[in-house]
PDB file of C-alpha atoms in Angstrom:
ATOM      1  CA  GLY A  11      -9.867  -8.807  -7.882  1.00 73.00           C
ATOM      2  CA  TYR A  12      -6.786  -7.913  -8.922  1.00 83.00           C
ATOM      3  CA  GLU A  13      -5.436 -11.064  -9.649  1.00 88.00           C
ATOM      4  CA  GLY A  14      -6.212 -10.941 -13.459  1.00 90.00           C
ATOM      5  CA  LEU A  15      -3.796  -7.707 -13.671  1.00 86.00           C
ATOM      6  CA  ILE A  16      -1.086  -9.937 -11.990  1.00 87.00           C
ATOM      7  CA  THR A  17      -1.938 -12.996 -13.980  1.00 90.00           C
ATOM      8  CA  ASN A  18      -2.053 -11.123 -17.014  1.00 91.00           C
ATOM      9  CA  LEU A  19       1.627  -9.162 -16.347  1.00 87.00           C
ATOM     10  CA  MET A  20       3.179 -12.852 -15.242  1.00 91.00           C
ATOM     11  CA  SER A  21       2.115 -14.593 -18.451  1.00 93.00           C
ATOM     12  CA  GLU A  22       4.470 -12.653 -20.417  1.00 92.00           C
ATOM     13  CA  LEU A  23       7.511 -13.835 -18.098  1.00 92.00           C
ATOM     14  CA  PRO A  24       9.181 -16.977 -18.401  1.00 93.00           C
ATOM     15  CA  ASP A  25       8.111 -19.818 -15.980  1.00 89.00           C
ATOM     16  CA  GLY A  26      10.129 -19.924 -12.658  1.00 87.00           C
ATOM     17  CA  LEU A  27      11.571 -16.511 -12.814  1.00 90.00           C
ATOM     18  CA  VAL A  28       9.410 -15.091  -9.863  1.00 90.00           C
ATOM     19  CA  SER A  29      10.234 -15.959  -6.399  1.00 89.00           C
ATOM     20  CA  TYR A  30       7.849 -15.839  -3.685  1.00 89.00           C
ATOM     21  CA  ASN A  31       8.446 -16.019   0.328  1.00 91.00           C
ATOM     22  CA  ARG A  32      11.825 -14.415   0.048  1.00 93.00           C
ATOM     23  CA  PRO A  33      12.153 -11.632   2.636  1.00 96.00           C
ATOM     24  CA  VAL A  34      15.016  -9.324   1.841  1.00 97.00           C
ATOM     25  CA  ARG A  35      16.732  -7.938   4.934  1.00 97.00           C
ATOM     26  CA  CYS A  36      18.860  -5.393   2.897  1.00 98.00           C
ATOM     27  CA  VAL A  37      20.032  -3.814  -0.233  1.00 98.00           C
ATOM     28  CA  HIS A  38      23.635  -3.136  -0.508  1.00 96.00           C
ATOM     29  CA  TRP A  39      24.835  -0.774  -3.259  1.00 95.00           C
ATOM     30  CA  SER A  40      27.735   1.693  -3.527  1.00 91.00           C
ATOM     31  CA  ASN A  41      27.691   5.637  -3.981  1.00 85.00           C
ATOM     32  CA  THR A  42      31.557   5.598  -4.286  1.00 82.00           C
ATOM     33  CA  LYS A  43      33.725   4.851  -7.435  1.00 73.00           C
ATOM     34  CA  GLU A  44      36.131   2.864  -5.346  1.00 63.00           C
ATOM     35  CA  LYS A  45      33.795   0.444  -3.871  1.00 57.00           C
ATOM     36  CA  GLN A  46      32.173  -2.529  -6.152  1.00 62.00           C
ATOM     37  CA  ASN A  47      29.563  -1.580  -8.913  1.00 65.00           C
ATOM     38  CA  SER A  48      27.070  -4.604  -8.909  1.00 83.00           C
ATOM     39  CA  VAL A  49      23.950  -4.277  -6.443  1.00 94.00           C
ATOM     40  CA  MET A  50      23.986  -7.041  -3.793  1.00 96.00           C
ATOM     41  CA  VAL A  51      20.439  -8.405  -2.428  1.00 97.00           C
ATOM     42  CA  GLU A  52      20.448  -9.750   0.933  1.00 97.00           C
ATOM     43  CA  CYS A  53      17.920 -12.293   1.967  1.00 97.00           C
ATOM     44  CA  GLU A  54      16.561 -13.359   5.107  1.00 96.00           C
ATOM     45  CA  ASP A  55      17.391 -16.914   4.796  1.00 95.00           C
ATOM     46  CA  GLY A  56      20.959 -15.719   3.750  1.00 94.00           C
ATOM     47  CA  GLU A  57      20.945 -15.880   0.024  1.00 95.00           C
ATOM     48  CA  ARG A  58      22.709 -13.096  -1.601  1.00 95.00           C
ATOM     49  CA  ILE A  59      21.740 -12.177  -5.001  1.00 94.00           C
ATOM     50  CA  VAL A  60      23.923 -10.069  -7.102  1.00 95.00           C
ATOM     51  CA  ALA A  61      22.357  -7.557  -9.770  1.00 95.00           C
ATOM     52  CA  ASP A  62      23.083  -4.797 -12.086  1.00 94.00           C
ATOM     53  CA  HIS A  63      19.975  -2.709 -10.775  1.00 96.00           C
ATOM     54  CA  VAL A  64      17.338  -3.364  -8.114  1.00 97.00           C
ATOM     55  CA  ILE A  65      13.752  -1.894  -8.432  1.00 98.00           C
ATOM     56  CA  VAL A  66      12.384  -1.275  -4.720  1.00 98.00           C
ATOM     57  CA  THR A  67       8.741  -1.352  -4.740  1.00 97.00           C
ATOM     58  CA  VAL A  68       7.900  -1.811  -0.999  1.00 97.00           C
ATOM     59  CA  PRO A  69       5.215   0.532   0.124  1.00 97.00           C
ATOM     60  CA  LEU A  70       6.219   3.743   1.936  1.00 98.00           C
ATOM     61  CA  GLY A  71       4.886   2.714   5.483  1.00 97.00           C
ATOM     62  CA  TYR A  72       7.481  -0.144   5.295  1.00 97.00           C
ATOM     63  CA  LEU A  73      10.056   2.391   4.327  1.00 97.00           C
ATOM     64  CA  LYS A  74       9.357   4.519   7.345  1.00 97.00           C
ATOM     65  CA  ARG A  75       9.779   1.517   9.656  1.00 96.00           C
ATOM     66  CA  HIS A  76      12.706   0.072   7.831  1.00 97.00           C
ATOM     67  CA  HIS A  77      14.703   2.222   5.863  1.00 97.00           C
ATOM     68  CA  SER A  78      17.385   2.257   8.420  1.00 95.00           C
ATOM     69  CA  SER A  79      18.245  -1.432   7.993  1.00 96.00           C
ATOM     70  CA  LEU A  80      16.940  -2.046   4.542  1.00 98.00           C
ATOM     71  CA  PHE A  81      19.573   0.021   2.739  1.00 98.00           C
ATOM     72  CA  GLN A  82      23.583  -0.078   2.964  1.00 96.00           C
ATOM     73  CA  PRO A  83      25.035   2.630   2.973  1.00 95.00           C
ATOM     74  CA  PRO A  84      21.973   4.400   4.096  1.00 96.00           C
ATOM     75  CA  LEU A  85      19.402   6.714   1.968  1.00 97.00           C
ATOM     76  CA  PRO A  86      20.527  10.002   1.427  1.00 95.00           C
ATOM     77  CA  LEU A  87      18.940  12.417   3.866  1.00 96.00           C
ATOM     78  CA  HIS A  88      17.053  14.537   1.442  1.00 96.00           C
ATOM     79  CA  LYS A  89      15.471  10.793   0.592  1.00 97.00           C
ATOM     80  CA  LEU A  90      15.116  10.101   3.979  1.00 97.00           C
ATOM     81  CA  HIS A  91      13.081  13.362   4.671  1.00 97.00           C
ATOM     82  CA  SER A  92      10.927  12.787   1.862  1.00 97.00           C
ATOM     83  CA  ILE A  93      10.016   9.501   3.312  1.00 97.00           C
ATOM     84  CA  GLN A  94       9.365  10.883   6.824  1.00 97.00           C
ATOM     85  CA  ARG A  95       7.176  14.151   5.425  1.00 97.00           C
ATOM     86  CA  LEU A  96       5.305  12.065   3.166  1.00 97.00           C
ATOM     87  CA  GLY A  97       1.823  10.457   4.932  1.00 96.00           C
ATOM     88  CA  PHE A  98       0.887   7.152   4.987  1.00 96.00           C
ATOM     89  CA  GLY A  99      -2.584   6.134   6.323  1.00 94.00           C
ATOM     90  CA  THR A 100      -4.811   2.821   7.057  1.00 96.00           C
ATOM     91  CA  ASN A 101      -7.843   2.706   4.897  1.00 96.00           C
ATOM     92  CA  ASN A 102      -9.428  -0.715   5.775  1.00 98.00           C
ATOM     93  CA  LYS A 103     -12.437  -2.689   4.225  1.00 97.00           C
ATOM     94  CA  ILE A 104     -15.079  -4.433   6.020  1.00 98.00           C
ATOM     95  CA  PHE A 105     -17.296  -6.573   3.955  1.00 98.00           C
ATOM     96  CA  VAL A 106     -20.547  -7.747   5.365  1.00 98.00           C
ATOM     97  CA  GLU A 107     -22.894 -10.570   4.339  1.00 98.00           C
ATOM     98  CA  PHE A 108     -26.453 -11.152   4.692  1.00 97.00           C
ATOM     99  CA  ASP A 109     -29.282 -13.632   3.796  1.00 96.00           C
ATOM    100  CA  ALA A 110     -31.248 -11.187   2.321  1.00 96.00           C
ATOM    101  CA  PRO A 111     -30.926  -7.231   1.406  1.00 96.00           C
ATOM    102  CA  TRP A 112     -31.920  -4.613   3.546  1.00 96.00           C
ATOM    103  CA  TRP A 113     -31.523  -1.765   1.048  1.00 96.00           C
ATOM    104  CA  ASP A 114     -33.219  -1.063  -2.289  1.00 94.00           C
ATOM    105  CA  ASP A 115     -32.413  -2.734  -5.473  1.00 92.00           C
ATOM    106  CA  ASP A 116     -30.889   0.417  -6.729  1.00 93.00           C
ATOM    107  CA  CYS A 117     -28.713   1.349  -4.010  1.00 96.00           C
ATOM    108  CA  ASP A 118     -25.289   1.573  -4.700  1.00 96.00           C
ATOM    109  CA  VAL A 119     -24.235   3.482  -1.977  1.00 97.00           C
ATOM    110  CA  ILE A 120     -25.301   3.916   1.780  1.00 97.00           C
ATOM    111  CA  GLN A 121     -24.065   7.147   3.820  1.00 96.00           C
ATOM    112  CA  LEU A 122     -23.708   7.210   7.287  1.00 95.00           C
ATOM    113  CA  VAL A 123     -24.405  10.880   9.169  1.00 92.00           C
ATOM    114  CA  TRP A 124     -24.226  11.826  12.801  1.00 87.00           C
ATOM    115  CA  GLU A 125     -25.705  14.013  14.823  1.00 81.00           C
ATOM    116  CA  ASP A 126     -22.881  15.128  16.156  1.00 68.00           C
ATOM    117  CA  GLU A 127     -20.885  14.705  13.346  1.00 58.00           C
ATOM    118  CA  ASP A 128     -18.949  18.158  13.985  1.00 56.00           C
ATOM    119  CA  ALA A 129     -17.208  17.074  16.770  1.00 53.00           C
ATOM    120  CA  LEU A 130     -15.925  13.712  15.661  1.00 51.00           C
ATOM    121  CA  VAL A 131     -11.961  14.801  14.832  1.00 55.00           C
ATOM    122  CA  ASP A 132      -9.046  12.718  13.983  1.00 54.00           C
ATOM    123  CA  GLN A 133      -8.003  12.335  17.504  1.00 55.00           C
ATOM    124  CA  VAL A 134     -10.957  10.997  19.213  1.00 53.00           C
ATOM    125  CA  PRO A 135     -10.524  11.091  23.006  1.00 62.00           C
ATOM    126  CA  ASP A 136     -12.182   7.414  23.441  1.00 79.00           C
ATOM    127  CA  VAL A 137     -11.173   5.268  20.132  1.00 84.00           C
ATOM    128  CA  GLN A 138     -12.327   2.228  22.169  1.00 81.00           C
ATOM    129  CA  ARG A 139     -15.995   3.590  22.392  1.00 82.00           C
ATOM    130  CA  SER A 140     -16.509   5.448  19.389  1.00 89.00           C
ATOM    131  CA  TRP A 141     -14.509   3.691  16.657  1.00 95.00           C
ATOM    132  CA  ILE A 142     -17.256   2.578  14.825  1.00 95.00           C
ATOM    133  CA  LYS A 143     -18.457   5.997  14.151  1.00 93.00           C
ATOM    134  CA  LYS A 144     -15.449   6.295  11.687  1.00 93.00           C
ATOM    135  CA  LEU A 145     -16.756   3.720   9.228  1.00 96.00           C
ATOM    136  CA  PHE A 146     -18.611   6.444   7.247  1.00 92.00           C
ATOM    137  CA  GLY A 147     -20.771   4.136   5.165  1.00 96.00           C
ATOM    138  CA  PHE A 148     -21.203   1.177   2.662  1.00 98.00           C
ATOM    139  CA  THR A 149     -20.825   0.492  -0.665  1.00 98.00           C
ATOM    140  CA  VAL A 150     -23.132  -2.452  -2.001  1.00 98.00           C
ATOM    141  CA  VAL A 151     -21.195  -5.137  -4.231  1.00 96.00           C
ATOM    142  CA  GLN A 152     -22.673  -5.930  -7.348  1.00 93.00           C
ATOM    143  CA  PRO A 153     -24.029  -7.958  -8.724  1.00 93.00           C
ATOM    144  CA  ALA A 154     -25.951  -9.886  -6.406  1.00 92.00           C
ATOM    145  CA  GLU A 155     -26.201 -12.894  -8.460  1.00 94.00           C
ATOM    146  CA  ARG A 156     -22.502 -13.011  -8.234  1.00 92.00           C
ATOM    147  CA  TYR A 157     -21.671 -12.164  -4.970  1.00 93.00           C
ATOM    148  CA  GLY A 158     -24.879 -12.640  -3.009  1.00 95.00           C
ATOM    149  CA  HIS A 159     -26.049  -9.834  -0.434  1.00 97.00           C
ATOM    150  CA  LEU A 160     -22.879  -8.316   0.359  1.00 97.00           C
ATOM    151  CA  VAL A 161     -21.887  -4.758   1.370  1.00 98.00           C
ATOM    152  CA  CYS A 162     -18.600  -3.462   2.065  1.00 98.00           C
ATOM    153  CA  GLY A 163     -17.802  -0.862   4.796  1.00 98.00           C
ATOM    154  CA  TRP A 164     -14.909   1.746   4.903  1.00 97.00           C
ATOM    155  CA  ILE A 165     -13.324   2.881   7.691  1.00 97.00           C
ATOM    156  CA  ALA A 166      -9.679   5.002   7.845  1.00 95.00           C
ATOM    157  CA  GLY A 167      -7.933   6.776  10.642  1.00 92.00           C
ATOM    158  CA  HIS A 168      -6.912   5.723  13.946  1.00 92.00           C
ATOM    159  CA  GLU A 169     -10.008   3.885  14.520  1.00 95.00           C
ATOM    160  CA  SER A 170      -9.407   1.708  11.473  1.00 96.00           C
ATOM    161  CA  GLU A 171      -6.014   0.718  13.341  1.00 96.00           C
ATOM    162  CA  HIS A 172      -8.063  -0.118  16.633  1.00 96.00           C
ATOM    163  CA  MET A 173     -10.472  -1.839  14.572  1.00 98.00           C
ATOM    164  CA  GLU A 174      -7.558  -4.355  13.649  1.00 98.00           C
ATOM    165  CA  THR A 175      -6.855  -5.140  17.104  1.00 97.00           C
ATOM    166  CA  LEU A 176     -10.526  -6.397  17.916  1.00 97.00           C
ATOM    167  CA  SER A 177     -11.741 -10.003  17.322  1.00 97.00           C
ATOM    168  CA  GLU A 178     -13.891 -10.757  14.538  1.00 96.00           C
ATOM    169  CA  GLN A 179     -17.166 -11.452  16.814  1.00 97.00           C
ATOM    170  CA  GLU A 180     -16.309  -7.575  18.642  1.00 97.00           C
ATOM    171  CA  VAL A 181     -16.471  -5.934  15.184  1.00 98.00           C
ATOM    172  CA  MET A 182     -19.315  -8.026  13.608  1.00 98.00           C
ATOM    173  CA  HIS A 183     -21.447  -7.071  16.777  1.00 97.00           C
ATOM    174  CA  ALA A 184     -20.219  -3.497  16.523  1.00 97.00           C
ATOM    175  CA  VAL A 185     -21.427  -3.042  12.970  1.00 98.00           C
ATOM    176  CA  THR A 186     -24.615  -5.060  13.426  1.00 98.00           C
ATOM    177  CA  GLN A 187     -25.581  -2.391  16.115  1.00 97.00           C
ATOM    178  CA  LEU A 188     -24.630  -0.032  13.540  1.00 97.00           C
ATOM    179  CA  ILE A 189     -26.793  -0.916  11.144  1.00 97.00           C
ATOM    180  CA  ARG A 190     -29.774  -1.808  13.424  1.00 97.00           C
ATOM    181  CA  ARG A 191     -29.444   1.812  14.856  1.00 96.00           C
ATOM    182  CA  PHE A 192     -29.526   3.501  11.245  1.00 96.00           C
ATOM    183  CA  THR A 193     -32.223   1.268   9.844  1.00 95.00           C
ATOM    184  CA  GLY A 194     -34.291   1.033  12.849  1.00 96.00           C
ATOM    185  CA  ASN A 195     -34.603  -2.680  12.364  1.00 96.00           C
ATOM    186  CA  PRO A 196     -33.578  -4.824  15.389  1.00 96.00           C
ATOM    187  CA  SER A 197     -33.826  -8.278  13.163  1.00 96.00           C
ATOM    188  CA  ILE A 198     -30.965  -7.378  10.886  1.00 96.00           C
ATOM    189  CA  THR A 199     -28.116  -9.904  11.561  1.00 96.00           C
ATOM    190  CA  PRO A 200     -25.154 -10.392   9.363  1.00 97.00           C
ATOM    191  CA  ARG A 201     -24.287 -13.798   8.196  1.00 96.00           C
ATOM    192  CA  ARG A 202     -20.573 -13.347   8.417  1.00 96.00           C
ATOM    193  CA  ILE A 203     -17.706 -10.484   7.640  1.00 97.00           C
ATOM    194  CA  LEU A 204     -14.222 -10.396   6.496  1.00 97.00           C
ATOM    195  CA  ARG A 205     -11.942  -7.447   7.177  1.00 98.00           C
ATOM    196  CA  SER A 206      -8.504  -5.924   5.927  1.00 97.00           C
ATOM    197  CA  GLN A 207      -5.883  -5.324   8.502  1.00 97.00           C
ATOM    198  CA  TRP A 208      -3.563  -3.268   6.405  1.00 97.00           C
ATOM    199  CA  PHE A 209      -1.981  -1.349   9.388  1.00 97.00           C
ATOM    200  CA  HIS A 210      -0.562  -4.749  11.432  1.00 97.00           C
ATOM    201  CA  ASP A 211       0.438  -6.375   8.024  1.00 97.00           C
ATOM    202  CA  PRO A 212       4.289  -6.331   8.516  1.00 96.00           C
ATOM    203  CA  TRP A 213       4.985  -5.929   4.765  1.00 96.00           C
ATOM    204  CA  THR A 214       2.800  -3.110   4.553  1.00 96.00           C
ATOM    205  CA  ASN A 215       2.415  -1.179   7.767  1.00 96.00           C
ATOM    206  CA  GLY A 216      -0.571   0.888   6.242  1.00 96.00           C
ATOM    207  CA  SER A 217      -2.872   1.189   2.877  1.00 95.00           C
ATOM    208  CA  TYR A 218      -1.200   3.916   0.833  1.00 92.00           C
ATOM    209  CA  SER A 219       0.366   7.302   0.921  1.00 96.00           C
ATOM    210  CA  HIS A 220      -1.104  10.594   0.937  1.00 95.00           C
ATOM    211  CA  LEU A 221      -0.049  14.317   1.076  1.00 94.00           C
ATOM    212  CA  ALA A 222       0.746  15.195   4.585  1.00 94.00           C
ATOM    213  CA  THR A 223       0.914  18.712   5.987  1.00 93.00           C
ATOM    214  CA  GLY A 224       4.291  19.879   5.436  1.00 93.00           C
ATOM    215  CA  CYS A 225       5.323  17.817   2.325  1.00 94.00           C
ATOM    216  CA  SER A 226       5.487  18.973  -1.429  1.00 93.00           C
ATOM    217  CA  GLU A 227       5.696  18.040  -4.726  1.00 93.00           C
ATOM    218  CA  GLN A 228       9.641  18.024  -4.372  1.00 96.00           C
ATOM    219  CA  ASP A 229       9.211  15.285  -1.668  1.00 97.00           C
ATOM    220  CA  LEU A 230       7.524  13.183  -4.294  1.00 96.00           C
ATOM    221  CA  LYS A 231      10.442  13.619  -6.971  1.00 96.00           C
ATOM    222  CA  ASN A 232      12.704  12.733  -4.172  1.00 97.00           C
ATOM    223  CA  MET A 233      11.124   9.456  -3.410  1.00 97.00           C
ATOM    224  CA  MET A 234      11.403   8.765  -7.155  1.00 97.00           C
ATOM    225  CA  GLU A 235      15.212   9.386  -7.548  1.00 96.00           C
ATOM    226  CA  PRO A 236      17.592   6.702  -8.082  1.00 97.00           C
ATOM    227  CA  LEU A 237      20.650   5.655  -6.264  1.00 95.00           C
ATOM    228  CA  PRO A 238      23.211   6.667  -6.430  1.00 93.00           C
ATOM    229  CA  LEU A 239      22.621  10.670  -7.045  1.00 88.00           C
ATOM    230  CA  ASN A 240      23.522  11.934 -10.298  1.00 81.00           C
ATOM    231  CA  GLU A 241      26.705  13.951  -9.275  1.00 76.00           C
ATOM    232  CA  SER A 242      28.096  10.727  -7.707  1.00 78.00           C
ATOM    233  CA  LYS A 243      30.897   8.926  -9.945  1.00 81.00           C
ATOM    234  CA  ALA A 244      29.723   5.629  -8.928  1.00 86.00           C
ATOM    235  CA  ARG A 245      27.806   3.345 -11.528  1.00 89.00           C
ATOM    236  CA  PRO A 246      24.578   4.864 -12.244  1.00 91.00           C
ATOM    237  CA  LEU A 247      20.678   3.489 -11.488  1.00 94.00           C
ATOM    238  CA  GLN A 248      21.700   1.070  -8.970  1.00 96.00           C
ATOM    239  CA  VAL A 249      18.996   1.310  -7.124  1.00 97.00           C
ATOM    240  CA  LEU A 250      15.514   2.686  -8.501  1.00 98.00           C
ATOM    241  CA  PHE A 251      12.102   3.306  -6.920  1.00 98.00           C
ATOM    242  CA  ALA A 252       8.496   2.560  -7.755  1.00 98.00           C
ATOM    243  CA  GLY A 253       5.310   2.292  -6.126  1.00 97.00           C
ATOM    244  CA  GLU A 254       2.500   4.512  -6.039  1.00 97.00           C
ATOM    245  CA  ALA A 255       4.116   6.876  -3.254  1.00 97.00           C
ATOM    246  CA  THR A 256       6.348   7.762  -6.081  1.00 97.00           C
ATOM    247  CA  HIS A 257       3.912   8.999  -8.736  1.00 97.00           C
ATOM    248  CA  LEU A 258       3.575  12.801  -9.073  1.00 96.00           C
ATOM    249  CA  CYS A 259      -0.221  12.795  -9.842  1.00 95.00           C
ATOM    250  CA  TYR A 260      -1.629   9.163  -9.240  1.00 96.00           C
ATOM    251  CA  PHE A 261       0.103   8.713  -5.890  1.00 95.00           C
ATOM    252  CA  SER A 262      -2.634   6.340  -3.383  1.00 95.00           C
ATOM    253  CA  THR A 263      -3.345   4.578  -6.518  1.00 95.00           C
ATOM    254  CA  VAL A 264      -3.397   1.220  -8.210  1.00 92.00           C
ATOM    255  CA  HIS A 265      -2.537   2.285 -11.603  1.00 94.00           C
ATOM    256  CA  GLY A 266      -0.392   5.022 -10.194  1.00 96.00           C
ATOM    257  CA  ALA A 267       1.967   2.114  -9.037  1.00 95.00           C
ATOM    258  CA  LEU A 268       1.707   0.101 -12.058  1.00 94.00           C
ATOM    259  CA  LEU A 269       2.754   3.526 -14.234  1.00 97.00           C
ATOM    260  CA  THR A 270       5.761   3.985 -11.555  1.00 98.00           C
ATOM    261  CA  GLY A 271       6.787   0.001 -12.869  1.00 97.00           C
ATOM    262  CA  TRP A 272       6.891   1.044 -16.285  1.00 96.00           C
ATOM    263  CA  ARG A 273       8.522   4.463 -15.842  1.00 98.00           C
ATOM    264  CA  GLU A 274      11.491   2.605 -14.063  1.00 98.00           C
ATOM    265  CA  ALA A 275      11.527  -0.119 -16.707  1.00 97.00           C
ATOM    266  CA  ASP A 276      11.805   3.083 -19.386  1.00 97.00           C
ATOM    267  CA  ARG A 277      14.212   4.628 -17.293  1.00 97.00           C
ATOM    268  CA  LEU A 278      16.683   1.309 -17.482  1.00 97.00           C
ATOM    269  CA  ILE A 279      15.784   0.703 -21.459  1.00 97.00           C
ATOM    270  CA  SER A 280      16.446   4.421 -22.171  1.00 96.00           C
ATOM    271  CA  HIS A 281      20.104   4.008 -20.164  1.00 95.00           C
ATOM    272  CA  TYR A 282      21.437   1.153 -22.142  1.00 93.00           C
ATOM    273  CA  SER A 283      19.896   2.354 -25.649  1.00 93.00           C
ATOM    274  CA  SER A 284      22.200   6.050 -24.959  1.00 82.00           C
ATOM    275  CA  SER A 285      24.884   4.178 -23.840  1.00 67.00           C
ATOM    276  CA  ASN A 286      25.012   1.297 -26.329  1.00 67.00           C
ATOM    277  CA  PRO A 287      22.508   2.082 -29.297  1.00 56.00           C
ATOM    278  CA  SER A 288      23.867  -1.119 -30.958  1.00 53.00           C
ATOM    279  CA  THR A 289      23.161  -3.900 -28.032  1.00 51.00           C
ATOM    280  CA  HIS A 290      20.070  -4.824 -26.389  1.00 51.00           C
ATOM    281  CA  PRO A 291      20.248  -4.864 -22.242  1.00 50.00           C
ATOM    282  CA  THR A 292      21.282  -7.605 -20.535  1.00 53.00           C
ATOM    283  CA  SER A 293      21.114  -6.636 -16.909  1.00 49.00           C
ATOM    284  CA  LYS A 294      20.094  -8.809 -14.030  1.00 50.00           C
ATOM    285  CA  LEU A 295      16.832  -6.895 -12.690  1.00 52.00           C
TER     286      LEU A 295
END
């Protein structure tokens, strides 16, 4: 998985620099010259951390749900409207393990096509009964020598959100019946399953962003805009924004998220290089 990426990034940082399990209640910043110029991060446990700059990388789904309490003062209206206009959906994985493969050795992808697929729309009248039809296929996890006989099912939309509310036994039963129906083999029985639940995860509220109807490239530009705004006389670059939903081209991707983090780091480096070329930045991030 992505542990290798995180381990590589962490290897360049001093030990003890990263804190875990420290939920943030509010980011306090200043949009006027009269107020304090430092940024203050208030944690749920009451600790207050003062910094020169804060880079916010929370998912768009979390911003949609918590923006009103996460920032003080509130976000500018144009940034708030962009948060509301951009789409944030749920795409879950269901890993299914078997004692033996029921697919061919050279099989990489298994697509499921229903006879009445034209009638399958985003707003399914009976999600409880037909949610499994939104599982549009499987990818075969390879190599088998390392992972065993494993396939990964993909499901998105409202049906994906409903799937998260079911028990693991209910999901396994539905997936088993689905595979038996498409293969015609009533003896196929999974060993176990493992599914993601991104929509009900309190720190994500979904999986990743998309361009929804009514939004534009300007909304992505608004998402990446630092606070306070350029016309403000307050200290610049107090709050910066990164994450996949802030990339103009690679939104909804991991590499897009990584690139935005580098972008904001470069923004701060440029800021200090231009303001005082003879000194290195000493700000607290």
